[in-house]
CSV table of C-alpha atoms in Angstrom, one decimal:
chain,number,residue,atom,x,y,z
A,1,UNK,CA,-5.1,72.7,49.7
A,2,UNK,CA,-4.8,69.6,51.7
A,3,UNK,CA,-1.7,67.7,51.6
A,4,UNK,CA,-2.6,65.1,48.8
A,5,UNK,CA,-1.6,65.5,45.5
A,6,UNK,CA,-3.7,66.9,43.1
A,7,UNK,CA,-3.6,64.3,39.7
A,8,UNK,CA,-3.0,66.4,36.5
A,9,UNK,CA,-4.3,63.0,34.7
A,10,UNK,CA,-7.9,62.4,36.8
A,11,UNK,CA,-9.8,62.8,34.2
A,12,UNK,CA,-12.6,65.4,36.3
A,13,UNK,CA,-9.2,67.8,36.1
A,14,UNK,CA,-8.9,67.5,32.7
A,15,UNK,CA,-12.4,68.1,31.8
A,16,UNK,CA,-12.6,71.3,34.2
A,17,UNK,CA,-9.0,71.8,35.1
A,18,UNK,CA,-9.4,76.1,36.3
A,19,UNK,CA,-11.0,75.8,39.3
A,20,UNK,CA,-8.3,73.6,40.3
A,21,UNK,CA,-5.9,75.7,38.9
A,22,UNK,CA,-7.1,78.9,41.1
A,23,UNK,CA,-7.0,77.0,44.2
A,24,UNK,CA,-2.9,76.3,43.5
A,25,UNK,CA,-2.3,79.9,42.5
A,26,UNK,CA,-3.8,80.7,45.9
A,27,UNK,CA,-2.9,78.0,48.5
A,28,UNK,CA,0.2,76.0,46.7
A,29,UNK,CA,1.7,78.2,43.7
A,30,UNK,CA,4.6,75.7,43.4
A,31,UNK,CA,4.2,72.1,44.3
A,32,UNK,CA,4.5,68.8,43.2
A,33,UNK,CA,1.6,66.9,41.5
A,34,UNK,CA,0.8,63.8,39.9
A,35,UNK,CA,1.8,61.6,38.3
A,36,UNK,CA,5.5,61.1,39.3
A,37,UNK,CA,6.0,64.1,41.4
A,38,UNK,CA,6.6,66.4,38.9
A,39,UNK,CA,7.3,70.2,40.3
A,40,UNK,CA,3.5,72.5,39.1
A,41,UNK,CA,4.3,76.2,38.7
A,42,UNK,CA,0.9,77.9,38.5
A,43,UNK,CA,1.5,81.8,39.0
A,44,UNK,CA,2.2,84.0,35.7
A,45,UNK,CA,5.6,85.8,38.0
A,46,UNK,CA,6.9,82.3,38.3
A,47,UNK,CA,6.1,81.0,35.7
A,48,UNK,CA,7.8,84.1,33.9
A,49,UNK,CA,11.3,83.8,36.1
A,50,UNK,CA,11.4,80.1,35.2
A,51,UNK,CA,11.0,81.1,31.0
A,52,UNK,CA,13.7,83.9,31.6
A,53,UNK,CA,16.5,81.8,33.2
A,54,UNK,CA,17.5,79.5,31.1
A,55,UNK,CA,20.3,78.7,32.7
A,56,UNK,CA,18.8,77.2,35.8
A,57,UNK,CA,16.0,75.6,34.3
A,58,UNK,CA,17.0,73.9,31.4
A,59,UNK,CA,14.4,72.7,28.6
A,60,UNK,CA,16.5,69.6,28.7
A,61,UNK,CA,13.1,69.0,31.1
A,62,UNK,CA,11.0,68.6,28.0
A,63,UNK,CA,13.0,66.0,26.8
A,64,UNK,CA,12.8,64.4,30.3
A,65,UNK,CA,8.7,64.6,29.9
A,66,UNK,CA,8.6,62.6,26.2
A,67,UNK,CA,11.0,59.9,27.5
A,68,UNK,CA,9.5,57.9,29.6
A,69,UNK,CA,11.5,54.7,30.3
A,70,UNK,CA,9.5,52.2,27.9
A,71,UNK,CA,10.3,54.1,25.0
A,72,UNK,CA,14.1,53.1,24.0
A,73,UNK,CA,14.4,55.6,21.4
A,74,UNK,CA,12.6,59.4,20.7
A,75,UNK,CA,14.6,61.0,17.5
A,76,UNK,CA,12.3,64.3,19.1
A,77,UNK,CA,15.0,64.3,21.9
A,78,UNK,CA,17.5,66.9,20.1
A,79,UNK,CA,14.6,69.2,18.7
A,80,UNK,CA,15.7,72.7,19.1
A,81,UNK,CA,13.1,73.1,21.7
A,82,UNK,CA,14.7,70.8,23.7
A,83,UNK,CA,17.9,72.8,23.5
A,84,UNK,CA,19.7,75.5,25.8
A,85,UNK,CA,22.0,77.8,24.8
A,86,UNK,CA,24.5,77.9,23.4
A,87,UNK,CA,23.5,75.0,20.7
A,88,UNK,CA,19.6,76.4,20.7
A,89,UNK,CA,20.5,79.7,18.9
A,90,UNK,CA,22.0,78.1,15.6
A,91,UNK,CA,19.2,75.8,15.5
A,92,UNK,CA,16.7,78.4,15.9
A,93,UNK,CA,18.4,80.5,13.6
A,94,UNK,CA,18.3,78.1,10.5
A,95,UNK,CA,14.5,76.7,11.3
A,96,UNK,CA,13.1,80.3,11.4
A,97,UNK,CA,14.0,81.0,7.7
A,98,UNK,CA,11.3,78.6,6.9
A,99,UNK,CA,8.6,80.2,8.7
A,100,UNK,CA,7.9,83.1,6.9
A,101,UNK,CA,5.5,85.0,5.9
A,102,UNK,CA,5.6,84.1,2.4
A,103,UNK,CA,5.1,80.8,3.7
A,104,UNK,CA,2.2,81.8,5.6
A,105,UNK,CA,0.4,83.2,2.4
A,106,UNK,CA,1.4,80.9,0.5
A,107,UNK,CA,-0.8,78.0,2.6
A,108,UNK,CA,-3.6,80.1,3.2
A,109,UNK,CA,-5.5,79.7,-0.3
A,110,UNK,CA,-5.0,75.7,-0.2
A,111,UNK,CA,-6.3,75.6,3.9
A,112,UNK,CA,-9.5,77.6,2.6
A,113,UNK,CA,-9.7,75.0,-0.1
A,114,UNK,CA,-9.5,72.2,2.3
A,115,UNK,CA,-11.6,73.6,5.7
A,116,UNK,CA,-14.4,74.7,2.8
A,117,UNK,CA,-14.4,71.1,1.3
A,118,UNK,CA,-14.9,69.6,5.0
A,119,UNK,CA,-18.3,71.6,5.6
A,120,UNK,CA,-20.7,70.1,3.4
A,121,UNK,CA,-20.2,66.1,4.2
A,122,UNK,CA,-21.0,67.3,7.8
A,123,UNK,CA,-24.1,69.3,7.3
A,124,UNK,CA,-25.2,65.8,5.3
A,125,UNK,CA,-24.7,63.8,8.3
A,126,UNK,CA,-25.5,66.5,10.8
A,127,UNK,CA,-24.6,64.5,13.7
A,128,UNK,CA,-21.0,64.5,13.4
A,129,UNK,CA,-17.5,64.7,15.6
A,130,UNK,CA,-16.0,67.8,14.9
A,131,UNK,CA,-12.3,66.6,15.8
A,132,UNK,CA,-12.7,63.9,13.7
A,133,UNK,CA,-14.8,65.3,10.5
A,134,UNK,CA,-13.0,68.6,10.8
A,135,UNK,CA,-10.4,70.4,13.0
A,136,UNK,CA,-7.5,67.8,13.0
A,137,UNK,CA,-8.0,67.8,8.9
A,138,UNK,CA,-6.9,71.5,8.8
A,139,UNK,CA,-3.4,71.3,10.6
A,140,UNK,CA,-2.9,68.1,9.1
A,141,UNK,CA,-3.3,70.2,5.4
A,142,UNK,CA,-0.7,72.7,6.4
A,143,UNK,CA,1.6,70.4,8.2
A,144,UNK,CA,1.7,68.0,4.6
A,145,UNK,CA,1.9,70.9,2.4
A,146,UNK,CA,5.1,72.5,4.5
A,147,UNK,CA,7.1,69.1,4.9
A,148,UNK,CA,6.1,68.1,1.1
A,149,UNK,CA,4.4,64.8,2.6
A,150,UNK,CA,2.2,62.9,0.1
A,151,UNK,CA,-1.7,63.4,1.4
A,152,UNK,CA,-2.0,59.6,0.8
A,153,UNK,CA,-0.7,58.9,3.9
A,154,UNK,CA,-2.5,61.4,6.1
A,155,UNK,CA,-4.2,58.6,8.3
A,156,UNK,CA,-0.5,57.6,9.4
A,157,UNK,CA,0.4,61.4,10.3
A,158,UNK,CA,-2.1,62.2,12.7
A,159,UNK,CA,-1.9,58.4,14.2
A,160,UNK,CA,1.9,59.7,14.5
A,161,UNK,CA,0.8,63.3,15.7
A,162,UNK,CA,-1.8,61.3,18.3
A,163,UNK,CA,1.4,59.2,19.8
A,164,UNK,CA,3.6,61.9,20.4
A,165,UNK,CA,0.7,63.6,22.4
A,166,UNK,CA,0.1,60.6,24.7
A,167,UNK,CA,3.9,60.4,25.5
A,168,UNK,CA,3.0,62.8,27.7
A,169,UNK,CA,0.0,61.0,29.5
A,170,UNK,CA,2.6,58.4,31.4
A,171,UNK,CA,-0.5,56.5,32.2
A,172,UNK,CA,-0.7,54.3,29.2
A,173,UNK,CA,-1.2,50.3,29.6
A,174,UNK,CA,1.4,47.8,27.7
A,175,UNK,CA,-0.8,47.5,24.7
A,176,UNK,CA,-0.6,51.4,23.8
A,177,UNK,CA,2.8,51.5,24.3
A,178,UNK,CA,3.9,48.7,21.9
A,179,UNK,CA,2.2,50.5,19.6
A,180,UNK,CA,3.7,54.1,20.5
A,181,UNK,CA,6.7,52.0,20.1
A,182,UNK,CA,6.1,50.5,16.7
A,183,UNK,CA,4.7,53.4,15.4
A,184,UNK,CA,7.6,55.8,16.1
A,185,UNK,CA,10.3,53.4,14.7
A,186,UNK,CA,8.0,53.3,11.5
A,187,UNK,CA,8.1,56.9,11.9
A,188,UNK,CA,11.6,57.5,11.5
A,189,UNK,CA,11.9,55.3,9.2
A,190,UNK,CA,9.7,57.0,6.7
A,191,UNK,CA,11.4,60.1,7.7
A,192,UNK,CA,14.8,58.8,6.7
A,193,UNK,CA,13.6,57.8,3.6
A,194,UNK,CA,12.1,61.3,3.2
A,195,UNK,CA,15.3,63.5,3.7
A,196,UNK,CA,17.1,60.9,1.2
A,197,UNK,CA,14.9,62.1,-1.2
A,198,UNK,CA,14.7,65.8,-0.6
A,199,UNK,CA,19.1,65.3,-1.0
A,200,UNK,CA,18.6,64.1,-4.4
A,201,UNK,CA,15.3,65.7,-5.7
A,202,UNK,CA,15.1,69.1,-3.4
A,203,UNK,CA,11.8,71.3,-4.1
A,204,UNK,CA,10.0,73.9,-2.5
A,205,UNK,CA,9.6,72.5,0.8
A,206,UNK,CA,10.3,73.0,4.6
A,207,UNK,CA,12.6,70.1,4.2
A,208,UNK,CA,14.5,71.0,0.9
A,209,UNK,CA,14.6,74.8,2.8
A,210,UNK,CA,16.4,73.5,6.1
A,211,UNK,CA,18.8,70.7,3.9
A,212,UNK,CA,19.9,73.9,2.0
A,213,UNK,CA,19.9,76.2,4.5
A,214,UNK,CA,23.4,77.8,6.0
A,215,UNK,CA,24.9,80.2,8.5
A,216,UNK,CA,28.3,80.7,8.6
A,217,UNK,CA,28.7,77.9,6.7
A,218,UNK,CA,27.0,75.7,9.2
A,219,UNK,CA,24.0,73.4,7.9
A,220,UNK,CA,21.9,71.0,10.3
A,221,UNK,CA,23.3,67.5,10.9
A,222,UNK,CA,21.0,64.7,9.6
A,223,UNK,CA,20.0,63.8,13.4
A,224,UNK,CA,19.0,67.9,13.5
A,225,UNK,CA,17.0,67.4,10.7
A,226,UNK,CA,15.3,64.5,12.0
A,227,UNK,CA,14.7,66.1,15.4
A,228,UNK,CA,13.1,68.8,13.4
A,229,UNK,CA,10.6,66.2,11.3
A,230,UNK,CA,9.4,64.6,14.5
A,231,UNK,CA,8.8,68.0,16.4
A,232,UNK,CA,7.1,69.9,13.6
A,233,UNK,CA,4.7,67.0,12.1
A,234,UNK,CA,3.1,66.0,15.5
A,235,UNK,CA,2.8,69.2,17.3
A,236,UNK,CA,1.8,71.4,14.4
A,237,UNK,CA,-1.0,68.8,14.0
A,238,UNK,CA,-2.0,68.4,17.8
A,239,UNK,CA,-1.9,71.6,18.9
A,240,UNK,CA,-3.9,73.1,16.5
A,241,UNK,CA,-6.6,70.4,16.5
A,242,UNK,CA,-7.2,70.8,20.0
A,243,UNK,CA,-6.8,74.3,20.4
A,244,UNK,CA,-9.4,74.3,17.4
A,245,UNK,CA,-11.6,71.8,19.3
A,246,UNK,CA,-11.2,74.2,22.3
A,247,UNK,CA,-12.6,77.1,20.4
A,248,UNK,CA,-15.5,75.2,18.6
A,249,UNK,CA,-16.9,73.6,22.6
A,250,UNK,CA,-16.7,77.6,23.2
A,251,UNK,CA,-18.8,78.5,20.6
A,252,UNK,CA,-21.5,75.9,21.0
A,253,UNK,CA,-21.8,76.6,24.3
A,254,UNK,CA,-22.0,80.2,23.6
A,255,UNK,CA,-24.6,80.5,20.8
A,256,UNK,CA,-24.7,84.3,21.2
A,257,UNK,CA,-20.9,84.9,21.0
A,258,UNK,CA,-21.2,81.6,17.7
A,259,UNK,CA,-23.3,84.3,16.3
A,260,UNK,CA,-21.4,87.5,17.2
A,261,UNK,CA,-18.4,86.3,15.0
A,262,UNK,CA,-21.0,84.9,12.0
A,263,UNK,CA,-21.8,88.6,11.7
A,264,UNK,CA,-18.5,90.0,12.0
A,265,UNK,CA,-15.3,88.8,10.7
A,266,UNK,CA,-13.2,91.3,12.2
A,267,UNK,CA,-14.0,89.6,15.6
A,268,UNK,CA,-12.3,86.5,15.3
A,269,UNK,CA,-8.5,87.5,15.5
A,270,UNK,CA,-9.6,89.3,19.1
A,271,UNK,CA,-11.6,85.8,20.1
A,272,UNK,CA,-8.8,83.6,18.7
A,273,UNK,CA,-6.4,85.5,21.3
A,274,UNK,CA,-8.6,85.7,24.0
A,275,UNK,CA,-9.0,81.9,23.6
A,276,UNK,CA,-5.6,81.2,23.7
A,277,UNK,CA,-5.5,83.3,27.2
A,278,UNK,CA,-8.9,81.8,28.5
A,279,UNK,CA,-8.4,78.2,27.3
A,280,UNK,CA,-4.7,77.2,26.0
A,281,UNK,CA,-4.2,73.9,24.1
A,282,UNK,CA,-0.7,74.1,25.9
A,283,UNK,CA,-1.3,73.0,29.3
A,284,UNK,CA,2.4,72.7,30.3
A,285,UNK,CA,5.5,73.5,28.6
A,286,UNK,CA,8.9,71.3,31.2
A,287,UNK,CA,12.1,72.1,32.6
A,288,UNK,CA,14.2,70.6,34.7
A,289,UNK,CA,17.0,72.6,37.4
A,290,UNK,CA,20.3,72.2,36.7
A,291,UNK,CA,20.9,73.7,40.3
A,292,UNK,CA,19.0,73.5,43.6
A,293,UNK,CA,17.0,76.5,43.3
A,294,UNK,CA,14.1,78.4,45.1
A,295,UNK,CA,11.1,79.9,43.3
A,296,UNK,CA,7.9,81.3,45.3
A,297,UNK,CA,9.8,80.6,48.1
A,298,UNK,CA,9.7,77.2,48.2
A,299,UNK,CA,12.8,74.7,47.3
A,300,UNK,CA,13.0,73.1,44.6
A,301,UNK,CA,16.3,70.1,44.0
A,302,UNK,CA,18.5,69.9,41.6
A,303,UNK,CA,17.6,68.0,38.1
A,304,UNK,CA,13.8,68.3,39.1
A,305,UNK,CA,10.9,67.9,36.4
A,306,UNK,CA,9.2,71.3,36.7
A,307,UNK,CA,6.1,72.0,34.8
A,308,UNK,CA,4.6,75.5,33.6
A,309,UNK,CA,0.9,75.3,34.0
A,310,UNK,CA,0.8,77.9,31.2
A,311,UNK,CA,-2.9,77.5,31.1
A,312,UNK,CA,-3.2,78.7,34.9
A,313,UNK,CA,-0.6,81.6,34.4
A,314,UNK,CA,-3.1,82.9,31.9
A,315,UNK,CA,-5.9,83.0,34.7
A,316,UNK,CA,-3.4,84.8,37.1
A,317,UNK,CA,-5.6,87.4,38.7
A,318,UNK,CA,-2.7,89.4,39.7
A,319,UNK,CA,-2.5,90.2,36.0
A,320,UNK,CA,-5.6,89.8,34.6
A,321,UNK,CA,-8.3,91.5,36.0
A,322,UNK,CA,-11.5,89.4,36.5
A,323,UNK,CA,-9.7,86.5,34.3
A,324,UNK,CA,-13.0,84.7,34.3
A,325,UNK,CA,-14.7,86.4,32.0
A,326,UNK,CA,-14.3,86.1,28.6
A,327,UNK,CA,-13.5,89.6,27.4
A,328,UNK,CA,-13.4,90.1,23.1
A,329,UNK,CA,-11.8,93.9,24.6
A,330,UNK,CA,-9.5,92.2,27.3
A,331,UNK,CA,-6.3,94.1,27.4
A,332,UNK,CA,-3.7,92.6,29.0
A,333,UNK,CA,0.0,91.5,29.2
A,334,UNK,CA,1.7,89.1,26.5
A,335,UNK,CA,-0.2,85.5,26.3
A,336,UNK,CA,2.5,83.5,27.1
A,337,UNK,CA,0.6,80.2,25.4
A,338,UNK,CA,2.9,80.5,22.8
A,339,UNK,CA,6.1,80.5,25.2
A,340,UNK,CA,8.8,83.6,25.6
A,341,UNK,CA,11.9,85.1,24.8
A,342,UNK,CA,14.3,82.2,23.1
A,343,UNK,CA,11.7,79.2,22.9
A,344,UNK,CA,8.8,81.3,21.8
A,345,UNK,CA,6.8,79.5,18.8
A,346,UNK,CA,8.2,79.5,15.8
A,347,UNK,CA,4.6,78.4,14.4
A,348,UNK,CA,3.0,81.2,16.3
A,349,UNK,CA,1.8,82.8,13.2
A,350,UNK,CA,1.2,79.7,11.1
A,351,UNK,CA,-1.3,78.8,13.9
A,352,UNK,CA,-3.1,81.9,14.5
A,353,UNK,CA,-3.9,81.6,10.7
A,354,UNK,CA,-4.9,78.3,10.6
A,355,UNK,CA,-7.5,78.9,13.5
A,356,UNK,CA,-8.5,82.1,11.4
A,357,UNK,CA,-9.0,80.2,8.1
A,358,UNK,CA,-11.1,76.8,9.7
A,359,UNK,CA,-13.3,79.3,11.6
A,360,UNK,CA,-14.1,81.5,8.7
A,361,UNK,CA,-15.1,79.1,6.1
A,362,UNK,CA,-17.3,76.8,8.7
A,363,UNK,CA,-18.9,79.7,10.6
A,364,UNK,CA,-19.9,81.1,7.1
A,365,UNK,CA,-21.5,77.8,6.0
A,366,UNK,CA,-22.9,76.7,9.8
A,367,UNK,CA,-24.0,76.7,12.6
A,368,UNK,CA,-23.1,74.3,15.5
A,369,UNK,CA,-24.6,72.9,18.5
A,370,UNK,CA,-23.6,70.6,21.2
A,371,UNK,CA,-24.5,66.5,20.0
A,372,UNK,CA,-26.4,64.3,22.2
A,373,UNK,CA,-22.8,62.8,23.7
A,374,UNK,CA,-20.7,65.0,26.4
A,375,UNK,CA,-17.4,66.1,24.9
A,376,UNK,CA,-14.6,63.5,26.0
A,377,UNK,CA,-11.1,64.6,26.8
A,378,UNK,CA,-7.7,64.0,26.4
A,379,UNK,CA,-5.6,62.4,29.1
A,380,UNK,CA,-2.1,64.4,28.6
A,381,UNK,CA,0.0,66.4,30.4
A,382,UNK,CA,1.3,68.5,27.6
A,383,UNK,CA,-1.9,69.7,25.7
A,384,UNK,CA,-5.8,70.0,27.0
A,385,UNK,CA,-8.4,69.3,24.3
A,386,UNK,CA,-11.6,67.7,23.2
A,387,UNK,CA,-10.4,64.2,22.2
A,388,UNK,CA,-14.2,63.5,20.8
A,389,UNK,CA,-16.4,66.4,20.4
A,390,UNK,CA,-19.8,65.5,19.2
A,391,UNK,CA,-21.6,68.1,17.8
A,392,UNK,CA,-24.8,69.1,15.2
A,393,UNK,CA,-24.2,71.1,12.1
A,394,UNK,CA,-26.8,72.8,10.7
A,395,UNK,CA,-26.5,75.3,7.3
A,396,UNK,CA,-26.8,78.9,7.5
């Protein structure tokens, strides 16, 4: 590669960002990009050292990547998946109780209600953007029935789940981040008031679980519990969206494969997985050194912002053989879009379902095309999706 930078943010990355990605693996496997200089790791290996040593590359870097320094406060900061060891393992411990998979069953029926309910308003209008009239509604369903949030205030979620997403674009102009700014203070005020009133009136909730929840005595503190409301709202509605906006640009421009999955269910759990390896909503997951420290043999300082291109790692040709090619048969090591070892998703199933459910009940009901419009694309570091994807919707 030549010795400029390559710009994570330019939006012509974005929109096609593998080709880019294959040139790294090959000529620069770890280097700094931009913006800020921020240490790319784009090889599966390395990106596999960094997720297995902890210890020298601290998630303390994810924290680094959703604080940038016009935001004066980010309750997300002591999430547990901004923790290392030894504090991340209670953390984990008491949060995974409420991931089940009674949980899990328990959402389905209302998610098929909802993603069923979304279909016919669309085939009305035909013309219609599917983030928008469909995919960020889903997530949005199951993140509101697992906090116990009242549906009347979904607009304000995903306007929440939207600014926690851009804190990772750094380029935003003053105007977008008064408002990220606003918008998070009003944030955790409403969450405030919401753990006040899962004290007094628990129920069946994620909330009321984690308030009562206890090992070895040990509960979460109220600043744990907040951490938790600000990770789990935003990124359980983002990263679904997008990875569900992902899969429906797939399918319209792949009208045979659209098909192939109309007339067999039992396909989409292998396309669901081979989407996440081909085309991962998580772009980067961050770390930052607690040491100087080589990896690929190049150097890499101390307290350095390093960034696992998790969506290159899955292109990797030393593991994947002709990762090009989308492959419904593709065997393969673990995806890793879903992380490894101590951080690995705690949502992982919730998700998978999710994408399960909202492809099901439209793909039964229609068929989709691409609109008049080109697809437009989101301008962030830490997930890669369809921002506006017009589309037409046509029964079946």
């Amino acid at each position: 590669m030549s010795d400029a930078r390559v710009n994570f943010l330019d939006p012509a990355v974005r929109a096609a960002p593998h080709l880019v990605y294959a040139r790294m693996r090959r000529e620069s496997p770890v280097c700094q990009i931009d913006p800020a200089g921020i240490w790319a790791v784009t090889r599966y290996e390395d990106v596999m050292t960094v997720l297995r040593t902890p210890e020298v590359f601290s998630s303390e870097g994810s924290a680094a990547a959703f604080s940038p320094p016009w935001l004066d406060r980010n309750p997300l900061l002591g999430a547990m998946n901004m923790a290392d060891p030894p504090r991340h393992g209670p953390l984990r411990a008491l949060i995974s109780r409420a991931f089940n998979t009674a949980t899990i069953h328990r959402l389905e029926p209302l998610l098929r209600q909802v993603a069923a309910q979304l279909v016919p308003p669309m085939l009305e209008r035909r013309e219609v953007d599917l983030v928008h009239d469909f995919c960020q509604h889903i997530p949005a369903a199951a993140m509101m029935a697992l906090m116990g949030l009242d549906p009347a205030h979904g607009a304000r979620f995903l306007a929440w789940a939207k600014d926690f997403a851009d804190l990772a674009s750094i380029a935003l102009d003053e105007n977008r981040q008064s408002e990220i700014r606003t918008d998070l203070r009003e944030m955790e005020e409403y969450m405030n008031g919401l753990l006040e009133e899962r004290r007094r009136n628990p129920g069946t909730d994620v909330i009321s679980d984690l308030i009562r929840a206890e090992i070895d005595g040990q509960k979460l503190t109220h600043e744990e519990l907040m951490s938790f409301c600000f990770l789990l709202l935003p990124a359980g509605i983002e990263t679904v969206t997008h990875q569900l906006a992902l899969m429906l640009h797939m399918l319209m421009t792949r009208p045979e494969l659209q098909e192939q999955l109309r007339a067999a269910r039992s396909l989409l759990p292998p396309f669901i997985e081979e989407m996440l390896r081909y085309d991962p909503v998580a772009q980067g997951l961050f770390r930052m050194t607690t040491a100087d420290t080589t990896l690929g043999g190049v150097n890499i300082p101390k307290h350095s912002i390093v960034m696992l291109v998790m969506a290159s790692a899955t292109h990797d040709e030393a593991q994947f053989q002709d990762p090009e090619r989308f492959d419904l048969d593709r065997p393969g090591p673990q995806n890793t879009v879903f992380g490894h070892g101590i951080h690995f998703c705690i949502g992982a199933s919730l998700a998978r379902m999710e994408l399960r459910v909202a492809l099901e009940e439209l793909l039964s009901r229609a068929a989709i095309v691409p609109g008049v419009e080109p697809a437009q694309w989101r301008l962030s570091l830490a997930v890669r999706g369809p921002a506006v994807l017009p589309a037409e919707i046509r029964a079946v």
